[in-house]
Amino acid sequence: MRGSYQIRALLPAEIRTAADWAAREGWNPGRQDAACFASVDPQGFWGGFLDGQMIACISVVNYGQAFAFLGFYIVAPEHRGQGYGYALWQKALEHAGGRVVGLDGVVVQQENYRRSGFELAYRNIRFGGVPSAGLAVSTGFEVQVLTAPTAELEALDARVFPAPRRAFWQQWLGAEGHHSFAAYLDGSLAGFGTLRPCGSGCKIGPLVAVSRPAAEAVLARLLRELPPGQEVFLDAPEPHAAAVDVARALGLEPVFETARMYRGAAPQLETDLIFGVTSFELG
């Protein structure tokens, strides 16, 4: 390393720059994603500054006392391979302390993550394209706009995410451009999901449901908010065959993949309820 290298938490404007970098990497984050996750942990986004200029970024967002999620790990191309990124990586992980840390690792970096103590749990597959088929939605579901977190939502979310995240939900459900809906069956919450704009097209995620019919009821309503002819992306856990089948039934094709990895004991989550991951980059 050369020059004066400083590592510190990012300011809101710098977090927006990190999101722009992620878009340039081809990760296609949602337009409001970084701000929503920063609302959970304002000190969770870090940058490396060489002579006052940001050259690297990373996020390690802490949820409570037991879990953190890592993402947005980017070093400017001209500064890669010189130790700046690894120094930032180490400092940011100090922010997580003894928490279990999750990440979605791009293929080329998975071996590096293993050397830092992360172990593979499963793959996530990003499906994308312009939907070419509709969904045959089962009768009996009542689908409603979701504007604020409820006790039922948090209880279902707790089955697929290893820490309470009310602050995230409050920000996520009210974010500009986000469309969120919940499906009820016989008065009980059966599924929920969000469609949100990205730099390219829109993403659906999270999409969580107790059954495939419930997921399809939410998904069908979300797709009514998709502008005609626009691409949509759905990130599905590969072990969940029904989630993969739903994506393929829409005519979407695999366009990207990552590996969900954890440092520490992998949380015991009900992945068969996850039809769409919130975001590869941020958990």
Short mmCIF file of C-alpha atoms in Angstrom, two decimals:
data_model
loop_
_atom_site.label_atom_id
_atom_site.label_comp_id
_atom_site.label_asym_id
_atom_site.label_seq_id
_atom_site.Cartn_x
_atom_site.Cartn_y
_atom_site.Cartn_z
CA MET A 1 0.00 0.00 0.00
CA ARG A 2 1.13 3.54 -0.67
CA GLY A 3 0.00 7.03 0.33
CA SER A 4 -2.26 7.89 3.25
CA TYR A 5 -4.90 5.17 3.61
CA GLN A 6 -7.81 5.77 5.98
CA ILE A 7 -10.70 3.44 6.84
CA ARG A 8 -13.92 4.80 8.31
CA ALA A 9 -17.70 4.50 8.30
CA LEU A 10 -19.34 6.06 5.25
CA LEU A 11 -21.54 9.13 5.21
CA PRO A 12 -24.97 8.89 3.49
CA ALA A 13 -23.70 10.48 0.25
CA GLU A 14 -20.78 8.03 0.21
CA ILE A 15 -23.17 5.11 0.70
CA ARG A 16 -24.95 6.26 -2.46
CA THR A 17 -21.59 6.22 -4.23
CA ALA A 18 -21.05 2.64 -3.05
CA ALA A 19 -24.44 1.72 -4.53
CA ASP A 20 -23.37 3.28 -7.83
CA TRP A 21 -20.21 1.17 -7.77
CA ALA A 22 -22.31 -1.97 -7.17
CA ALA A 23 -24.41 -1.09 -10.20
CA ARG A 24 -21.26 -0.76 -12.31
CA GLU A 25 -20.15 -4.21 -11.12
CA GLY A 26 -23.35 -5.58 -12.66
CA TRP A 27 -25.02 -6.41 -9.33
CA ASN A 28 -28.02 -4.19 -10.14
CA PRO A 29 -29.03 -3.18 -6.59
CA GLY A 30 -32.45 -1.71 -5.94
CA ARG A 31 -32.43 2.08 -5.96
CA GLN A 32 -33.35 2.28 -2.27
CA ASP A 33 -31.60 -0.86 -1.05
CA ALA A 34 -28.52 0.72 0.53
CA ALA A 35 -30.51 3.40 2.34
CA CYS A 36 -32.88 0.77 3.75
CA PHE A 37 -30.07 -1.39 5.08
CA ALA A 38 -28.17 1.63 6.41
CA SER A 39 -31.26 2.48 8.47
CA VAL A 40 -30.69 -0.76 10.38
CA ASP A 41 -27.06 0.05 11.17
CA PRO A 42 -25.88 3.56 10.23
CA GLN A 43 -22.28 2.49 11.00
CA GLY A 44 -22.54 -0.61 8.83
CA PHE A 45 -21.07 0.81 5.60
CA TRP A 46 -17.30 1.33 5.46
CA GLY A 47 -14.88 2.87 3.01
CA GLY A 48 -11.17 2.92 2.34
CA PHE A 49 -9.80 6.33 1.39
CA LEU A 50 -6.43 6.83 -0.30
CA ASP A 51 -5.21 10.41 0.01
CA GLY A 52 -8.80 11.43 0.75
CA GLN A 53 -10.34 9.61 -2.24
CA MET A 54 -12.63 6.60 -1.69
CA ILE A 55 -11.14 3.58 -3.44
CA ALA A 56 -12.92 0.71 -1.66
CA CYS A 57 -16.19 0.00 0.11
CA ILE A 58 -17.92 -2.76 2.07
CA SER A 59 -21.03 -3.18 4.21
CA VAL A 60 -21.28 -5.19 7.43
CA VAL A 61 -24.75 -4.48 8.77
CA ASN A 62 -25.38 -5.67 12.33
CA TYR A 63 -28.78 -7.05 13.29
CA GLY A 64 -29.07 -7.25 17.06
CA GLN A 65 -26.37 -8.99 19.04
CA ALA A 66 -26.07 -12.24 17.12
CA PHE A 67 -26.10 -11.70 13.33
CA ALA A 68 -24.57 -9.49 10.65
CA PHE A 69 -24.62 -9.52 6.86
CA LEU A 70 -21.74 -8.50 4.60
CA GLY A 71 -22.01 -7.07 1.11
CA PHE A 72 -20.92 -4.29 -1.28
CA TYR A 73 -17.28 -5.43 -1.08
CA ILE A 74 -15.69 -3.52 -3.97
CA VAL A 75 -12.22 -2.13 -4.66
CA ALA A 76 -11.66 0.27 -7.54
CA PRO A 77 -10.06 -1.77 -10.35
CA GLU A 78 -6.84 0.23 -10.46
CA HIS A 79 -6.24 -0.41 -6.74
CA ARG A 80 -6.94 -4.13 -6.59
CA GLY A 81 -4.28 -6.58 -5.47
CA GLN A 82 -2.44 -4.02 -3.32
CA GLY A 83 -3.84 -4.84 0.13
CA TYR A 84 -6.36 -1.99 0.39
CA GLY A 85 -9.40 -4.21 0.11
CA TYR A 86 -8.16 -6.79 2.61
CA ALA A 87 -7.36 -4.10 5.18
CA LEU A 88 -10.89 -2.73 4.77
CA TRP A 89 -12.34 -6.25 4.97
CA GLN A 90 -10.60 -6.91 8.29
CA LYS A 91 -11.62 -3.57 9.81
CA ALA A 92 -15.25 -3.93 8.74
CA LEU A 93 -15.48 -7.44 10.17
CA GLU A 94 -14.32 -6.03 13.50
CA HIS A 95 -17.59 -4.09 13.43
CA ALA A 96 -19.45 -7.43 13.47
CA GLY A 97 -17.57 -8.61 16.55
CA GLY A 98 -18.48 -12.16 17.50
CA ARG A 99 -21.70 -12.24 15.48
CA VAL A 100 -22.41 -14.89 12.90
CA VAL A 101 -21.81 -13.17 9.54
CA GLY A 102 -23.55 -14.07 6.29
CA LEU A 103 -22.66 -13.07 2.75
CA ASP A 104 -23.53 -13.86 -0.84
CA GLY A 105 -20.20 -14.49 -2.52
CA VAL A 106 -19.63 -14.06 -6.24
CA VAL A 107 -18.09 -17.13 -7.83
CA VAL A 108 -14.59 -15.74 -8.32
CA GLN A 109 -14.27 -14.72 -4.65
CA GLN A 110 -15.64 -17.80 -2.91
CA GLU A 111 -12.25 -19.33 -2.21
CA ASN A 112 -11.03 -16.07 -0.68
CA TYR A 113 -14.07 -16.03 1.60
CA ARG A 114 -13.33 -19.59 2.70
CA ARG A 115 -9.84 -18.51 3.73
CA SER A 116 -11.50 -15.91 5.99
CA GLY A 117 -13.58 -18.55 7.73
CA PHE A 118 -16.76 -18.55 5.63
CA GLU A 119 -18.40 -21.85 4.72
CA LEU A 120 -20.83 -22.62 1.92
CA ALA A 121 -24.50 -23.09 2.86
CA TYR A 122 -26.19 -23.12 -0.58
CA ARG A 123 -26.32 -21.27 -3.89
CA ASN A 124 -28.69 -18.48 -4.86
CA ILE A 125 -29.66 -18.16 -8.52
CA ARG A 126 -30.78 -14.89 -10.09
CA PHE A 127 -33.47 -15.39 -12.71
CA GLY A 128 -34.24 -12.52 -15.04
CA GLY A 129 -36.07 -11.44 -18.15
CA VAL A 130 -39.40 -10.11 -19.34
CA PRO A 131 -42.10 -12.43 -17.98
CA SER A 132 -43.49 -14.47 -20.85
CA ALA A 133 -46.18 -16.33 -18.93
CA GLY A 134 -48.83 -15.54 -16.36
CA LEU A 135 -49.57 -17.38 -13.14
CA ALA A 136 -52.59 -19.54 -12.42
CA VAL A 137 -53.48 -18.15 -9.00
CA SER A 138 -55.41 -20.36 -6.60
CA THR A 139 -58.68 -19.01 -5.26
CA GLY A 140 -59.18 -18.22 -1.61
CA PHE A 141 -56.30 -15.78 -1.12
CA GLU A 142 -56.97 -12.17 -0.16
CA VAL A 143 -54.08 -9.94 -1.26
CA GLN A 144 -53.64 -6.58 0.46
CA VAL A 145 -51.21 -3.68 0.23
CA LEU A 146 -48.51 -3.94 2.90
CA THR A 147 -47.57 -0.52 4.29
CA ALA A 148 -46.19 -1.21 7.78
CA PRO A 149 -44.72 -4.17 9.65
CA THR A 150 -47.19 -6.25 11.62
CA ALA A 151 -46.72 -8.90 14.28
CA GLU A 152 -47.72 -11.57 11.73
CA LEU A 153 -45.17 -10.32 9.20
CA GLU A 154 -42.39 -10.28 11.78
CA ALA A 155 -43.29 -13.79 12.93
CA LEU A 156 -43.12 -15.15 9.38
CA ASP A 157 -39.93 -13.18 8.67
CA ALA A 158 -38.34 -14.71 11.78
CA ARG A 159 -38.62 -18.12 10.11
CA VAL A 160 -36.40 -17.03 7.19
CA PHE A 161 -34.13 -14.38 8.73
CA PRO A 162 -32.07 -14.97 11.89
CA ALA A 163 -32.68 -11.65 13.70
CA PRO A 164 -35.52 -9.20 14.33
CA ARG A 165 -35.48 -6.34 11.81
CA ARG A 166 -38.40 -4.01 12.48
CA ALA A 167 -36.32 -0.92 11.58
CA PHE A 168 -35.57 -2.49 8.20
CA TRP A 169 -39.22 -3.24 7.53
CA GLN A 170 -40.34 0.23 8.48
CA GLN A 171 -37.89 1.72 5.98
CA TRP A 172 -38.39 -0.94 3.31
CA LEU A 173 -42.17 -0.81 3.16
CA GLY A 174 -42.19 2.99 2.90
CA ALA A 175 -39.33 3.38 0.43
CA GLU A 176 -39.93 5.32 -2.76
CA GLY A 177 -40.90 3.07 -5.64
CA HIS A 178 -41.46 -0.04 -3.51
CA HIS A 179 -44.68 -2.02 -3.96
CA SER A 180 -45.36 -4.53 -1.19
CA PHE A 181 -48.27 -6.92 -0.80
CA ALA A 182 -49.37 -9.64 1.60
CA ALA A 183 -51.56 -12.67 0.93
CA TYR A 184 -53.99 -13.95 3.54
CA LEU A 185 -55.74 -17.30 3.63
CA ASP A 186 -58.65 -17.74 6.03
CA GLY A 187 -57.54 -14.55 7.77
CA SER A 188 -53.94 -15.63 8.40
CA LEU A 189 -50.82 -14.28 6.71
CA ALA A 190 -49.66 -16.77 4.08
CA GLY A 191 -47.02 -14.74 2.24
CA PHE A 192 -45.55 -11.33 1.47
CA GLY A 193 -43.31 -9.73 -1.11
CA THR A 194 -41.92 -6.51 -2.58
CA LEU A 195 -41.25 -5.31 -6.12
CA ARG A 196 -38.78 -2.44 -6.38
CA PRO A 197 -37.02 -0.50 -9.13
CA CYS A 198 -33.34 -1.11 -9.93
CA GLY A 199 -30.90 0.50 -12.31
CA SER A 200 -32.02 -2.11 -14.83
CA GLY A 201 -35.60 -3.32 -14.56
CA CYS A 202 -37.12 -4.30 -11.22
CA LYS A 203 -36.41 -6.90 -8.56
CA ILE A 204 -38.84 -8.98 -6.58
CA GLY A 205 -37.64 -9.72 -3.07
CA PRO A 206 -38.19 -10.64 -0.47
CA LEU A 207 -40.85 -13.12 -1.54
CA VAL A 208 -41.73 -15.35 1.41
CA ALA A 209 -44.69 -17.71 1.61
CA VAL A 210 -45.90 -20.80 3.43
CA SER A 211 -46.78 -22.51 0.14
CA ARG A 212 -46.26 -22.18 -3.60
CA PRO A 213 -49.90 -21.09 -4.17
CA ALA A 214 -49.44 -18.31 -1.60
CA ALA A 215 -46.19 -17.20 -3.26
CA GLU A 216 -47.89 -17.15 -6.65
CA ALA A 217 -50.79 -15.08 -5.27
CA VAL A 218 -48.34 -12.43 -4.03
CA LEU A 219 -46.19 -12.64 -7.15
CA ALA A 220 -49.14 -12.22 -9.50
CA ARG A 221 -50.17 -9.04 -7.69
CA LEU A 222 -46.61 -7.69 -7.70
CA LEU A 223 -46.27 -8.24 -11.44
CA ARG A 224 -49.28 -6.00 -12.02
CA GLU A 225 -46.99 -3.15 -10.87
CA LEU A 226 -44.29 -4.04 -13.42
CA PRO A 227 -44.26 -1.64 -16.39
CA PRO A 228 -45.08 -3.41 -19.67
CA GLY A 229 -42.07 -4.94 -21.38
CA GLN A 230 -39.73 -4.33 -18.43
CA GLU A 231 -37.32 -6.95 -17.12
CA VAL A 232 -37.79 -8.40 -13.67
CA PHE A 233 -35.26 -10.29 -11.52
CA LEU A 234 -36.00 -12.89 -8.88
CA ASP A 235 -33.25 -14.37 -6.68
CA ALA A 236 -34.15 -17.93 -5.66
CA PRO A 237 -32.33 -20.29 -3.27
CA GLU A 238 -31.26 -23.22 -5.42
CA PRO A 239 -32.23 -25.91 -2.84
CA HIS A 240 -35.84 -24.68 -2.92
CA ALA A 241 -37.12 -26.45 -6.03
CA ALA A 242 -40.53 -24.79 -5.91
CA ALA A 243 -38.93 -21.32 -5.97
CA VAL A 244 -36.83 -22.26 -8.99
CA ASP A 245 -39.89 -23.72 -10.70
CA VAL A 246 -41.90 -20.52 -10.12
CA ALA A 247 -39.15 -18.41 -11.70
CA ARG A 248 -38.95 -20.73 -14.70
CA ALA A 249 -42.76 -20.81 -15.02
CA LEU A 250 -42.64 -17.05 -15.63
CA GLY A 251 -40.23 -17.59 -18.50
CA LEU A 252 -37.25 -16.17 -16.59
CA GLU A 253 -33.73 -17.51 -17.19
CA PRO A 254 -30.66 -17.80 -14.91
CA VAL A 255 -28.45 -14.73 -15.33
CA PHE A 256 -26.20 -14.73 -12.24
CA GLU A 257 -25.38 -16.80 -9.18
CA THR A 258 -23.79 -16.45 -5.78
CA ALA A 259 -23.07 -18.69 -2.81
CA ARG A 260 -24.67 -18.02 0.55
CA MET A 261 -21.84 -18.43 3.05
CA TYR A 262 -21.55 -17.96 6.80
CA ARG A 263 -18.76 -17.29 9.26
CA GLY A 264 -19.85 -19.13 12.37
CA ALA A 265 -22.71 -21.57 12.76
CA ALA A 266 -25.12 -21.27 9.84
CA PRO A 267 -28.53 -20.17 11.13
CA GLN A 268 -31.32 -22.72 10.94
CA LEU A 269 -33.72 -21.08 8.51
CA GLU A 270 -36.77 -22.45 6.71
CA THR A 271 -35.43 -21.96 3.21
CA ASP A 272 -38.48 -23.76 1.79
CA LEU A 273 -40.42 -20.58 2.59
CA ILE A 274 -38.04 -18.35 0.60
CA PHE A 275 -39.22 -17.82 -2.97
CA GLY A 276 -37.17 -14.64 -3.44
CA VAL A 277 -34.10 -13.39 -1.56
CA THR A 278 -34.16 -9.72 -0.56
CA SER A 279 -30.85 -8.94 -2.28
CA PHE A 280 -27.66 -10.72 -3.20
CA GLU A 281 -25.61 -7.71 -2.14
CA LEU A 282 -27.10 -7.01 1.28
CA GLY A 283 -28.94 -10.00 2.65
#
